[in-house]
Amino acid sequence: MVAPGEETRTTTVVYPSPPPKLLSQENGTSNGRKQNLFKQDVKQATGKVDYVDMMLTSFDDFQRSYTPYMLSLCLTLQVKNSKSKQHVFAHGLHRVQHLPCDSPVRFMMYSEAAAAFISLHADNTVCLYKADGHKQTSIAHLPFMGLTATKISGHLVGWGPGPVFTLLNSELDPLDAAHDALDIRVCQAAEHSTELVTAGVGNVCVWSVMLMRCKVRIQEGLQQSTFTQMALAPPRSDRPHRAFAACGQAVTVVDLNAGKVLQHKRDLCSRCVCVHLSIRIWGPDWELRVTFVGHNGKVIIMLLSASVDCTIRCWDMEEGHVIECVHTEPENPPLFIGGNRKGDTFFSFSHQGVDFWTIRTLYTLHCKLKGDKGAPLRQILVSPFPAPYPTRVLCVSGDSDIVLVAAETGAVLTSFKATQRILCADYCLHKEILLALTETGTVLQANTLTNPITLMDGVTEDDVQNLPVPGPACCLVLYSYVAETQGALEEWRIGEIIFISANLIALCLNRFLTILGQSGGCVSVLKMDDGKVFYRTPAHNGQRVTAVQVYPENGYLLSTGEDMTVVVWRVNPYVQECLSKMLSLHCGQPLVYLAALDRQLALTFQDPNSGTYNLMHFNLLNQSQTGYSPVEGHLDHFTGKKNCRKQYMLLHLSVCVCNPSRTLRLNAVPECLVYGGFGGELFLGIRGDLYRMDCAKFLPHIYQQLVTSQLTAWLMDDVGDNLIFKQSYKI
């Protein structure tokens, strides 16, 4: 994320593209076009990233309200307009507004009674901030050190400095004052009752707000303590209501029910808890569980932590590392950060003013996969058929785990664990069959109607007779050609073939072929019903086939090989020789990723010298190529690339949407991605889990209208209209 006041520099590096060489199957001639120049823009951030620290505070409410946000990773969408102005959208903490103050803020909180954020200032003035950002200065002058919301509707309490405990209404008018109060430095509401708990010099007290009377007063053993921070633990069946009060390097545990000190825990930190440079979490027996390290100044609060090092940081509570770091204004560090109970709006204040923040959720955790802990999500596949078929997501994670997920809800439908490492997998929705290729070249077929998935059959090279041995299979893809949609739908609904002559004839028009790329330089086509080889043809000059992709709507297959060529095959599923080579494209260097967008191929290369990436478009109709380099080019490894056929755009990771008027930046490396196809959604693999992003919101307005109005289905009906439309609204 680009912090306010930070600058970015863009450096353009120009270098020659790889010499693409087109070997046409029809004429056998090579393409003698001159090399194109690809531009690669490199963005260098000049902002310095600092690190973190903590103090004791009540984090139960924060953990309950904000942990779902903390578990998400930081994403930035950067948009450049024609004037090269940058607009940054961030997944995570985003500053909404800054409001200067004439007098330094002493205390700030959100009051449900007043339906506003309330700030107390050094000159005893009071300001109210509404949800719309409107600031109102109250006529009231309140000398309190702080305010605490109560569970009595329309009431709150003003406390301190000293023995001050006053009940206020929603208009901040005083209603009643306690006459037996002790010194108060901190005040919190009990989670399980209407009581308030206060702590100060030599005391911890429990208050009845209804009676404005101190119910429990603990002073014995606390004479030498001045408490400035406190956390409350609600009562449980085996533990009383407790307070953890911090004084210097010590924490005192108090039984609030019995009114006695349970424990003094000293020297938990090397310095005062309030100024320690790390965030620490201890277990019930004071064993150190997690240490969050990063801030180089005193930390004000945790989970969302503000520090005098002029940063606000979001923390991953499970991993203990920083998710996001936001830099505030230099020399004006945030002194406190808080929010409302909904967790949708936050505030921070410094000596100079008040800032309001919000958390933007641009993508969300869709499914927590149950694979090996820390195992990457290696493949995501979305079923490509529209309603009434359900949309399902197939995930391959770790070495041998396959999970089938409902795209709409994220629910796990069924799963499969292989005994061998899985190279790749595919899913036939019409037949409810899982296809998986193991590292030994075995093709597994399994029934996805059961949970867990039931293994049906395995096809190996030993099963193939009277054909030359092409070496073990190393890549797999399913070619689904559904010509008779109604019959296929009826078959899918009842889960078996309909034995009626008319339907049986119609269903014979539908073809489901398993296509394998093999290490010996062959492409093989297998029948799904019996696993027998239907057709086999040599490919890629006898060298290893590295990837195969199918596009049934256009009737072709793409294959790439170690001979550094891309081969386009015409597929006719009704004849024995179902594959015919259309053309070969020699790339001149290893291909990183490949995707097709209607009649255009998008190919990704990495320059072996600079390590930067090039993107080339190749038109299958006129066999022309276009060198292309995004304005904000990828500086790290490409981890995936996917076409969005319905919206005519291309996505590739780090992530970028081309033409790069939209750039999405993630603070974690996405392991893979796939476009959902019908709802404008994108599925991402991040740290082994499945995330979902509404991709439509990142499109230009004209494309958002197309997604909303479902015109994309109409656009796919006519190839000629599609090509004209792309030229008119190319992104």
XYZ file of C-alpha atoms in Angstrom:
731
model
C 0.000 0.000 0.000
C 1.220 3.467 -0.806
C 1.132 5.509 2.366
C -0.016 9.129 2.327
C 2.823 11.364 1.255
C 4.875 8.549 -0.253
C 6.149 8.807 -3.794
C 6.608 6.091 -6.381
C 9.075 6.049 -9.229
C 8.598 4.226 -12.500
C 11.660 3.221 -14.485
C 11.288 1.956 -18.050
C 13.634 -0.776 -19.217
C 13.616 -1.557 -22.946
C 14.945 -4.828 -24.288
C 14.315 -7.007 -27.354
C 11.618 -9.631 -27.373
C 12.360 -13.295 -28.104
C 12.386 -13.902 -31.853
C 9.041 -15.645 -32.447
C 9.146 -18.039 -35.344
C 5.932 -19.247 -36.868
C 6.039 -22.641 -38.512
C 2.790 -22.968 -40.458
C 1.543 -26.484 -40.958
C -0.043 -25.470 -44.262
C 2.830 -23.758 -46.069
C 5.853 -24.734 -44.013
C 7.232 -21.205 -44.113
C 8.723 -19.277 -41.248
C 7.673 -15.874 -40.095
C 10.380 -13.361 -40.829
C 8.944 -10.465 -38.856
C 11.322 -8.199 -37.042
C 11.705 -8.479 -33.335
C 9.411 -6.313 -31.283
C 10.552 -4.163 -28.404
C 8.879 -4.976 -25.119
C 8.785 -2.310 -22.430
C 8.909 -3.386 -18.816
C 8.036 -0.767 -16.222
C 9.556 -1.216 -12.813
C 7.921 0.409 -9.822
C 10.236 1.271 -6.953
C 8.704 2.325 -3.668
C 10.650 4.955 -1.822
C 8.788 4.547 1.466
C 10.633 2.864 4.289
C 8.936 -0.041 6.053
C 9.465 -0.189 9.802
C 8.784 -2.976 12.285
C 6.604 -3.421 15.521
C 5.844 -3.780 19.425
C 3.072 -3.946 22.260
C 1.526 -3.400 25.680
C -1.143 -5.125 27.744
C -4.701 -4.314 26.740
C -8.080 -5.956 26.509
C -8.107 -7.728 23.163
C -11.137 -10.024 23.511
C -13.393 -7.641 21.583
C -10.710 -7.003 18.975
C -10.099 -10.704 18.465
C -13.800 -11.442 18.136
C -14.532 -8.536 15.806
C -11.417 -8.154 13.690
C -9.741 -11.565 13.382
C -11.597 -12.381 10.110
C -9.953 -9.322 8.587
C -6.553 -10.169 10.019
C -6.574 -13.603 8.404
C -6.960 -12.011 4.988
C -3.907 -10.879 3.087
C -3.234 -7.386 1.854
C -4.246 -6.593 -1.717
C -3.774 -3.342 -3.573
C -5.600 -2.401 -6.762
C -3.779 0.370 -8.566
C -5.614 2.195 -11.340
C -3.925 4.583 -13.775
C -5.922 6.952 -15.914
C -4.852 8.643 -19.110
C -3.121 11.386 -17.148
C -1.061 8.796 -15.242
C -2.595 9.715 -11.907
C -2.579 6.840 -9.473
C -5.599 5.742 -7.470
C -4.811 3.087 -4.884
C -7.416 0.735 -3.463
C -6.280 -1.579 -0.684
C -7.551 -4.769 0.834
C -7.152 -3.964 4.491
C -6.840 -0.735 6.427
C -7.696 2.373 4.410
C -7.719 5.949 5.678
C -11.030 7.649 4.950
C -10.595 11.098 6.449
C -8.258 13.305 8.492
C -9.699 16.001 10.754
C -7.314 18.486 12.396
C -7.906 19.547 15.994
C -7.278 22.892 17.668
C -6.562 21.192 20.985
C -4.763 17.836 21.445
C -7.023 14.825 21.924
C -6.888 13.356 25.411
C -9.283 10.435 24.914
C -11.553 9.033 22.203
C -14.192 6.315 21.983
C -17.336 5.264 20.129
C -20.646 5.792 21.917
C -23.661 3.793 20.796
C -25.763 6.052 23.006
C -24.707 9.119 21.027
C -24.332 7.157 17.765
C -21.039 8.972 17.261
C -17.340 8.931 17.999
C -16.564 11.232 20.934
C -13.218 12.904 21.579
C -12.148 14.693 24.767
C -9.533 17.404 24.343
C -6.867 18.977 26.518
C -8.876 22.200 26.830
C -11.896 20.148 28.066
C -13.810 20.644 24.815
C -15.777 17.760 23.324
C -16.159 16.830 19.638
C -18.629 14.390 18.096
C -17.959 12.655 14.777
C -20.871 11.108 12.904
C -20.669 8.170 10.510
C -20.823 10.507 7.506
C -17.651 12.277 8.673
C -19.493 15.333 10.008
C -17.709 16.924 12.969
C -19.663 18.726 15.647
C -18.185 20.595 18.602
C -20.313 20.117 21.701
C -21.182 23.018 23.951
C -20.368 20.757 26.881
C -17.001 21.035 28.593
C -15.965 17.755 30.165
C -12.892 17.549 32.414
C -12.870 13.739 32.431
C -9.809 11.659 31.624
C -11.978 9.201 29.709
C -15.430 7.859 28.890
C -16.764 4.304 29.008
C -19.949 3.030 27.368
C -22.353 1.138 29.607
C -24.914 -1.554 28.858
C -27.655 0.704 30.142
C -29.318 2.178 27.086
C -28.471 5.825 26.472
C -25.919 6.108 29.273
C -22.145 6.284 29.627
C -19.691 7.071 32.421
C -17.065 9.780 32.639
C -14.111 8.973 34.893
C -10.907 10.547 36.191
C -8.659 12.238 36.757
C -8.518 11.154 40.376
C -11.619 9.907 42.240
C -14.175 10.951 39.610
C -16.970 8.590 38.463
C -19.966 10.341 36.828
C -23.008 8.962 34.999
C -23.898 10.811 31.754
C -26.792 10.632 29.332
C -26.518 10.477 25.539
C -26.329 14.286 25.420
C -23.310 14.137 27.780
C -25.255 15.812 30.564
C -24.279 14.635 34.096
C -26.976 12.596 35.869
C -25.268 11.288 38.986
C -21.837 11.156 40.607
C -20.280 8.575 42.915
C -19.109 9.903 46.281
C -16.882 7.005 47.334
C -14.644 6.691 44.267
C -10.912 6.045 44.459
C -8.277 7.145 41.949
C -9.195 6.016 38.432
C -6.690 5.678 35.568
C -8.513 3.092 33.432
C -12.125 1.889 33.172
C -13.706 -1.002 31.259
C -17.147 -2.573 30.962
C -17.631 -6.178 32.051
C -18.576 -8.489 29.208
C -21.115 -10.591 31.127
C -22.940 -7.918 33.168
C -23.760 -4.203 33.438
C -20.853 -3.617 35.827
C -17.814 -1.448 35.200
C -14.303 -2.183 36.472
C -11.848 0.617 37.282
C -8.186 0.658 38.301
C -5.820 3.383 39.436
C -3.313 4.174 42.166
C -3.394 1.260 44.632
C -6.849 -0.023 43.774
C -9.118 -2.079 41.535
C -12.895 -1.556 41.909
C -16.120 -3.083 40.577
C -19.029 -0.659 40.102
C -22.792 -1.005 39.877
C -23.813 1.550 37.285
C -27.490 1.317 38.217
C -26.776 2.215 41.853
C -23.647 4.295 41.200
C -22.045 2.396 44.051
C -18.751 0.559 44.409
C -19.585 -3.131 44.937
C -16.042 -4.518 45.282
C -12.985 -2.569 46.393
C -9.550 -4.265 46.241
C -6.684 -2.364 47.879
C -4.771 -4.882 49.968
C -1.435 -5.711 48.348
C -1.807 -2.966 45.747
C -0.474 0.028 47.668
C 2.667 0.361 45.552
C 0.946 -0.100 42.190
C -0.277 2.533 39.748
C -2.299 0.720 37.117
C -2.532 2.284 33.671
C -3.653 -0.679 31.557
C -6.192 -3.410 32.226
C -7.736 -6.451 30.545
C -10.813 -8.329 31.781
C -11.420 -12.080 31.529
C -15.121 -13.043 31.813
C -16.056 -15.715 34.366
C -16.184 -19.386 33.420
C -17.322 -22.476 35.264
C -13.778 -23.136 36.474
C -12.534 -19.544 36.811
C -13.867 -16.372 38.440
C -14.242 -12.964 36.843
C -10.666 -11.660 36.703
C -8.816 -8.461 35.926
C -5.250 -8.285 34.606
C -3.872 -4.891 35.614
C -0.472 -3.684 34.380
C 1.978 -1.548 36.318
C 5.455 -1.111 34.876
C 6.964 -4.556 34.198
C 4.431 -6.385 36.385
C 0.917 -7.706 35.864
C -1.425 -8.242 38.816
C -4.242 -10.798 38.571
C -7.320 -9.902 40.635
C -10.341 -12.077 41.504
C -13.186 -9.598 41.040
C -15.787 -11.912 42.568
C -13.916 -12.575 45.815
C -12.238 -9.177 45.894
C -8.681 -10.419 46.348
C -5.337 -10.472 44.596
C -4.558 -13.839 43.029
C -1.072 -13.279 41.667
C 1.657 -10.748 41.037
C 3.576 -11.650 37.893
C 6.761 -9.617 37.698
C 9.431 -9.112 35.034
C 7.296 -10.345 32.161
C 9.114 -7.863 29.965
C 12.583 -6.356 29.976
C 11.003 -2.915 30.319
C 7.671 -1.367 31.228
C 4.753 -3.151 29.583
C 3.573 0.213 28.251
C 6.757 0.918 26.297
C 7.880 -2.546 25.231
C 8.908 -2.930 21.601
C 7.093 -6.202 20.924
C 3.632 -7.665 21.312
C 3.515 -10.766 23.479
C 0.787 -13.281 24.249
C 0.976 -15.546 27.298
C -1.059 -18.661 28.000
C -3.037 -19.419 31.209
C 0.122 -20.635 32.966
C 2.163 -17.642 31.789
C 3.985 -19.595 29.119
C 4.935 -17.324 26.230
C 2.833 -18.327 23.222
C 3.489 -15.725 20.504
C 5.747 -12.710 20.087
C 4.930 -10.078 17.464
C 8.063 -8.165 16.515
C 8.184 -5.127 14.296
C 7.478 -1.699 15.808
C 10.508 0.328 16.854
C 8.490 2.541 19.182
C 5.992 2.148 22.009
C 2.905 0.217 20.919
C -0.538 1.591 21.770
C -2.834 -1.359 21.007
C -2.723 -4.806 19.377
C -4.239 -6.791 16.466
C -4.520 -3.369 14.953
C -1.460 -1.840 16.601
C -0.511 1.822 16.599
C 2.999 2.894 17.528
C 5.085 5.993 18.071
C 7.172 4.805 15.108
C 4.404 6.426 12.979
C 2.906 3.160 11.762
C -0.327 1.241 12.158
C -0.007 -2.491 11.613
C -2.410 -5.375 11.110
C -1.352 -8.706 12.582
C -2.024 -12.327 11.749
C -2.917 -13.826 15.123
C -2.185 -17.383 13.969
C 1.195 -16.820 12.336
C 2.393 -13.856 14.414
C 3.547 -11.717 11.504
C 2.565 -8.373 10.031
C -0.140 -8.497 7.374
C -0.168 -4.808 6.563
C 1.816 -1.746 7.605
C 0.374 1.742 7.096
C 2.612 4.766 7.560
C 1.080 7.827 9.182
C 2.337 11.398 8.968
C 5.982 11.799 10.027
C 6.497 13.350 13.456
C 2.804 12.830 14.319
C 2.590 9.244 15.572
C -0.813 7.759 16.416
C -1.365 7.770 20.156
C -4.348 5.428 20.172
C -6.472 3.362 17.806
C -9.980 2.073 18.416
C -13.269 1.392 16.714
C -16.937 0.597 16.988
C -18.228 -2.852 17.881
C -19.198 -3.612 14.288
C -15.556 -3.381 13.316
C -16.282 -1.474 10.110
C -14.844 1.896 11.177
C -11.720 2.710 13.171
C -10.201 5.876 14.520
C -6.734 6.957 15.541
C -5.608 10.242 17.007
C -2.341 12.105 17.312
C -1.404 15.474 18.753
C -2.470 17.077 15.468
C -5.859 15.527 14.790
C -8.137 12.541 14.274
C -8.015 9.996 11.446
C -10.811 7.643 10.457
C -10.089 4.275 8.864
C -12.056 1.457 7.354
C -11.242 -2.091 6.289
C -11.916 -2.809 2.630
C -12.598 -6.443 1.893
C -11.767 -6.848 -1.780
C -11.394 -10.607 -1.531
C -12.403 -13.118 1.107
C -11.511 -16.562 2.351
C -13.873 -18.864 0.464
C -12.850 -22.279 1.772
C -10.372 -23.389 4.403
C -8.956 -26.532 2.855
C -8.066 -29.524 5.000
C -4.829 -30.489 3.297
C -1.415 -30.735 4.911
C -0.651 -27.637 6.962
C 1.360 -25.205 4.890
C 0.862 -27.173 1.669
C 0.325 -24.921 -1.367
C -2.801 -24.943 -3.495
C -1.317 -26.150 -6.783
C -4.344 -26.197 -9.095
C -7.814 -24.645 -9.190
C -10.377 -25.659 -11.795
C -13.925 -24.279 -12.157
C -16.625 -26.226 -14.001
C -17.392 -24.191 -17.158
C -21.110 -24.927 -17.577
C -23.852 -22.350 -16.884
C -27.059 -22.800 -14.886
C -28.950 -24.995 -14.262
C -25.667 -26.811 -13.648
C -24.039 -25.872 -10.348
C -20.630 -24.232 -10.419
C -18.003 -26.287 -8.650
C -14.360 -25.664 -7.864
C -11.797 -28.455 -7.933
C -8.711 -27.852 -5.791
C -5.469 -29.830 -5.797
C -3.353 -29.063 -2.749
C -0.179 -30.520 -1.338
C 1.017 -33.748 -2.887
C -2.125 -35.839 -2.982
C -5.213 -33.963 -1.718
C -8.127 -33.131 -4.021
C -11.191 -31.241 -2.772
C -14.428 -30.435 -4.608
C -15.991 -27.169 -3.387
C -19.348 -25.494 -4.053
C -18.485 -22.228 -5.806
C -21.400 -20.263 -4.345
C -21.060 -21.237 -0.679
C -17.498 -22.492 -0.303
C -18.766 -25.722 1.264
C -16.644 -28.835 0.787
C -18.722 -31.343 -1.201
C -16.298 -34.236 -1.256
C -12.583 -34.993 -1.147
C -10.021 -37.516 -2.302
C -6.568 -38.449 -1.041
C -4.367 -40.370 -3.449
C -1.629 -42.799 -2.490
C 0.733 -41.193 -5.021
C 1.635 -37.607 -5.786
C -0.910 -35.929 -8.073
C 0.477 -33.936 -11.007
C -2.855 -32.461 -12.121
C -6.562 -33.216 -12.151
C -9.766 -32.467 -14.040
C -13.460 -32.875 -13.362
C -16.319 -34.031 -15.591
C -19.483 -32.494 -14.155
C -21.833 -34.310 -16.544
C -20.497 -37.728 -15.518
C -19.536 -36.728 -11.940
C -16.095 -38.205 -12.536
C -12.769 -37.001 -11.211
C -9.691 -37.501 -13.385
C -6.299 -37.363 -11.700
C -2.832 -37.945 -13.118
C -0.175 -39.327 -10.778
C 3.559 -38.763 -11.058
C 3.994 -42.333 -12.326
C 1.741 -41.586 -15.313
C -1.347 -43.374 -13.996
C -4.730 -41.828 -14.802
C -7.176 -42.283 -11.931
C -10.946 -42.169 -12.420
C -13.112 -41.644 -9.352
C -16.784 -41.116 -8.523
C -17.482 -37.677 -7.043
C -21.030 -38.567 -5.921
C -19.609 -40.214 -2.803
C -17.800 -38.635 0.135
C -14.965 -39.343 0.210
C -14.532 -39.785 -3.526
C -14.538 -43.451 -4.571
C -11.752 -44.684 -6.854
C -13.211 -46.423 -9.916
C -10.286 -47.281 -12.187
C -6.701 -46.511 -13.068
C -5.228 -46.477 -16.568
C -1.470 -46.923 -17.059
C 0.760 -47.371 -20.079
C 0.775 -51.104 -19.342
C -2.896 -51.160 -20.348
C -2.129 -49.875 -23.852
C -1.430 -52.515 -26.497
C -0.112 -52.397 -30.075
C 1.032 -48.769 -29.826
C 4.534 -47.352 -29.498
C 5.455 -46.510 -25.919
C 5.413 -42.704 -25.662
C 6.730 -42.502 -22.119
C 4.653 -41.776 -19.011
C 1.947 -39.139 -19.109
C 3.006 -35.821 -17.585
C -0.071 -33.609 -18.156
C -3.800 -34.191 -18.506
C -6.923 -32.321 -19.571
C -10.576 -33.222 -20.197
C -12.223 -32.311 -23.512
C -15.998 -32.001 -22.984
C -18.027 -31.483 -26.140
C -21.741 -31.290 -25.314
C -23.788 -31.010 -28.499
C -27.092 -32.240 -27.026
C -27.478 -30.176 -23.877
C -30.971 -31.254 -22.777
C -30.169 -34.953 -22.805
C -26.911 -34.359 -20.973
C -28.751 -32.324 -18.341
C -31.353 -35.049 -17.794
C -28.615 -37.657 -17.516
C -26.771 -35.561 -14.960
C -29.907 -34.942 -12.894
C -30.732 -38.629 -12.424
C -27.094 -39.668 -12.217
C -27.261 -42.361 -14.885
C -27.736 -42.811 -18.624
C -31.318 -42.589 -19.898
C -32.054 -45.736 -21.900
C -34.587 -44.233 -24.300
C -33.779 -44.532 -27.968
C -34.210 -40.852 -28.844
C -32.179 -39.670 -25.881
C -29.575 -42.365 -26.409
C -29.038 -41.217 -29.985
C -28.813 -37.618 -28.839
C -26.365 -38.475 -26.076
C -24.100 -40.156 -28.616
C -23.421 -36.679 -29.941
C -21.780 -35.717 -26.647
C -18.110 -36.541 -26.292
C -15.885 -36.664 -23.214
C -12.250 -37.340 -24.045
C -9.218 -37.539 -21.775
C -6.178 -35.970 -23.444
C -2.666 -36.724 -22.198
C 0.645 -35.063 -22.939
C 3.485 -37.555 -22.592
C 7.172 -37.401 -21.881
C 8.095 -39.187 -25.109
C 6.633 -36.438 -27.287
C 3.136 -37.752 -27.914
C -0.395 -36.519 -27.374
C -2.852 -39.323 -26.584
C -6.652 -39.256 -26.531
C -8.426 -41.719 -24.236
C -12.089 -42.690 -24.089
C -13.522 -41.839 -20.702
C -15.865 -44.832 -20.502
C -13.186 -47.538 -20.772
C -9.864 -45.657 -20.612
C -8.655 -47.087 -23.918
C -6.494 -45.059 -26.262
C -8.721 -43.599 -28.975
C -5.978 -41.799 -30.889
C -2.313 -40.952 -30.500
C -0.089 -38.626 -32.503
C 3.550 -37.542 -32.221
C 4.194 -33.993 -31.054
C 6.964 -31.570 -30.138
C 9.736 -33.367 -32.017
C 9.749 -36.277 -29.613
C 10.414 -34.073 -26.594
C 8.391 -33.876 -23.387
C 4.908 -32.336 -23.600
C 4.757 -29.875 -20.720
C 1.115 -28.685 -20.811
C -2.179 -29.247 -22.623
C -5.209 -26.924 -22.671
C -8.590 -27.367 -24.364
C -11.072 -24.849 -25.758
C -14.123 -26.889 -26.853
C -16.134 -23.768 -27.738
C -13.585 -23.068 -30.474
C -12.753 -26.691 -31.207
C -9.021 -26.629 -30.557
C -6.325 -27.943 -28.236
C -3.094 -26.219 -27.226
C 0.038 -28.087 -26.256
C 3.471 -26.865 -25.191
C 6.686 -28.822 -25.061
C 10.326 -28.759 -24.108
C 11.115 -28.012 -27.763
C 9.926 -24.452 -26.947
C 6.960 -24.611 -29.318
C 3.235 -24.118 -28.945
C 1.112 -26.402 -31.135
C -2.495 -25.592 -32.007
C -4.571 -28.705 -32.768
C -7.986 -28.861 -34.387
C -10.213 -31.288 -32.452
C -12.940 -33.340 -34.147
C -14.283 -35.694 -31.463
C -16.402 -37.703 -33.934
C -13.589 -39.235 -36.017
C -10.791 -41.655 -35.202
C -8.043 -39.202 -36.118
C -9.546 -36.591 -33.844
C -6.456 -34.341 -33.656
C -5.040 -32.460 -36.629
C -2.201 -29.982 -36.310
C -3.138 -26.443 -37.382
C 0.148 -24.645 -36.735
C 3.249 -24.537 -34.570
C 4.616 -21.416 -32.946
C 8.292 -21.552 -32.078
C 8.978 -19.324 -29.086
C 12.782 -19.346 -29.035
C 12.877 -19.660 -25.249
C 11.005 -21.633 -22.594
C 7.371 -20.707 -22.139
C 6.260 -19.881 -18.596
C 2.473 -19.713 -19.041
C -0.047 -19.890 -21.847
C -3.700 -18.888 -22.199
C -6.121 -18.342 -25.074
C -8.564 -15.475 -25.466
C -10.961 -16.364 -28.258
C -8.678 -16.424 -31.339
C -5.666 -14.920 -29.592
C -2.933 -16.677 -27.672
C -1.227 -15.001 -24.732
C 2.267 -16.309 -24.060
C 4.532 -15.448 -21.152
C 8.330 -15.602 -21.279
C 11.014 -14.785 -18.765
C 14.166 -13.041 -19.909
C 17.026 -15.267 -18.648
C 19.342 -12.285 -18.182
C 17.142 -9.674 -16.495
C 14.597 -12.043 -14.945
C 11.762 -9.791 -16.130
C 8.698 -11.123 -17.893
C 7.389 -10.526 -21.397
C 3.855 -11.027 -22.631
C 3.130 -11.739 -26.300
C -0.229 -11.945 -28.082
C -0.535 -14.131 -31.176
C -3.577 -13.932 -33.464
C -4.634 -17.324 -34.786
C -6.693 -15.828 -37.616
C -4.038 -13.758 -39.377
C -1.016 -15.332 -37.619
C 0.272 -11.978 -36.452
C 2.002 -11.276 -33.169
C 2.022 -8.275 -30.859
C 4.733 -7.635 -28.324
C 3.250 -6.332 -25.087
C 4.643 -5.276 -21.774
C 2.409 -3.918 -18.987
C 2.947 -0.387 -17.743
C 3.376 -1.953 -14.317
C 5.269 -5.122 -15.188
C 5.785 -8.078 -12.907
C 9.098 -8.048 -11.081
C 8.680 -11.471 -9.514
C 7.795 -14.932 -10.776
C 4.603 -15.409 -12.743
C 2.532 -17.887 -10.767
C -0.439 -18.139 -13.099
C -2.390 -16.685 -15.981
C -6.036 -17.145 -16.888
C -8.397 -16.012 -19.599
C -11.832 -14.577 -18.741
C -13.748 -15.625 -21.818
C -17.039 -14.004 -20.904
C -15.556 -10.573 -20.223
C -12.742 -10.642 -22.804
C -9.899 -9.941 -20.507
C -6.762 -11.712 -19.444
C -5.596 -12.149 -15.879
C -2.139 -13.116 -14.806
C -0.423 -13.192 -11.447
C 1.200 -11.139 -9.552
C -2.072 -10.032 -10.462
C -2.585 -7.795 -13.517
C -5.571 -7.168 -15.804
C -4.462 -6.236 -19.337
C -4.387 -3.568 -20.835
C -2.973 -2.657 -17.421
C -5.522 -0.019 -16.517
C -6.138 -2.256 -13.515
C -3.324 -3.680 -11.405
C -3.909 -5.763 -8.282
C -1.005 -6.125 -5.891
C -0.911 -8.813 -3.222
C 1.443 -8.970 -0.281
C 1.532 -12.749 -0.553
C 2.465 -14.884 -3.534
C -0.698 -16.378 -5.092
C -0.060 -20.011 -5.863
C -2.617 -20.173 -8.685
C -5.801 -18.530 -9.951
C -8.803 -19.290 -12.112
C -11.686 -17.240 -13.455
C -15.151 -18.378 -12.322
C -16.695 -17.726 -15.721
C -20.258 -16.578 -15.016
C -20.432 -14.290 -11.987
C -17.332 -12.218 -12.636
C -15.524 -13.963 -9.803
C -11.898 -14.937 -9.484
C -10.630 -17.787 -7.314
C -7.142 -17.530 -5.821
C -4.938 -20.004 -4.024
C -3.181 -18.244 -1.141
C -1.226 -20.121 1.515
C -2.997 -23.348 0.685
C -6.535 -21.972 1.015
C -9.151 -20.908 -1.520
C -9.996 -17.197 -1.744
C -12.725 -15.521 -3.777
C -12.623 -12.092 -5.434
C -15.393 -10.227 -7.240
C -13.426 -9.537 -10.388
C -16.239 -7.561 -12.029
C -15.761 -4.603 -9.689
C -12.265 -4.047 -11.107
C -13.474 -3.687 -14.698
C -14.161 -0.388 -16.466
C -17.744 0.773 -16.099
C -18.832 -0.515 -19.505
C -17.747 -4.030 -18.552
C -19.472 -3.859 -15.179
C -22.674 -3.104 -17.056
C -22.118 -6.127 -19.274
C -21.639 -8.430 -16.311
C -24.709 -7.056 -14.560
C -26.994 -7.263 -17.580
C -25.792 -10.735 -18.590
C -24.967 -9.493 -22.101
C -21.813 -11.550 -22.056
C -23.788 -14.669 -22.978
C -25.071 -12.883 -26.065
C -21.583 -11.731 -26.964
C -20.344 -15.316 -27.070
C -22.935 -16.388 -29.641
C -21.300 -14.835 -32.676
C -17.545 -14.910 -33.181
C -17.595 -12.065 -35.667
C -19.514 -9.799 -33.329
C -17.115 -10.755 -30.576
C -14.100 -9.637 -32.554
C -15.701 -6.285 -33.406
C -16.703 -5.758 -29.795
C -13.220 -6.484 -28.550
C -11.757 -3.878 -30.837
C -14.284 -1.320 -29.635
C -13.889 -1.985 -25.908
C -10.453 -3.444 -25.499
C -8.994 -3.270 -21.972
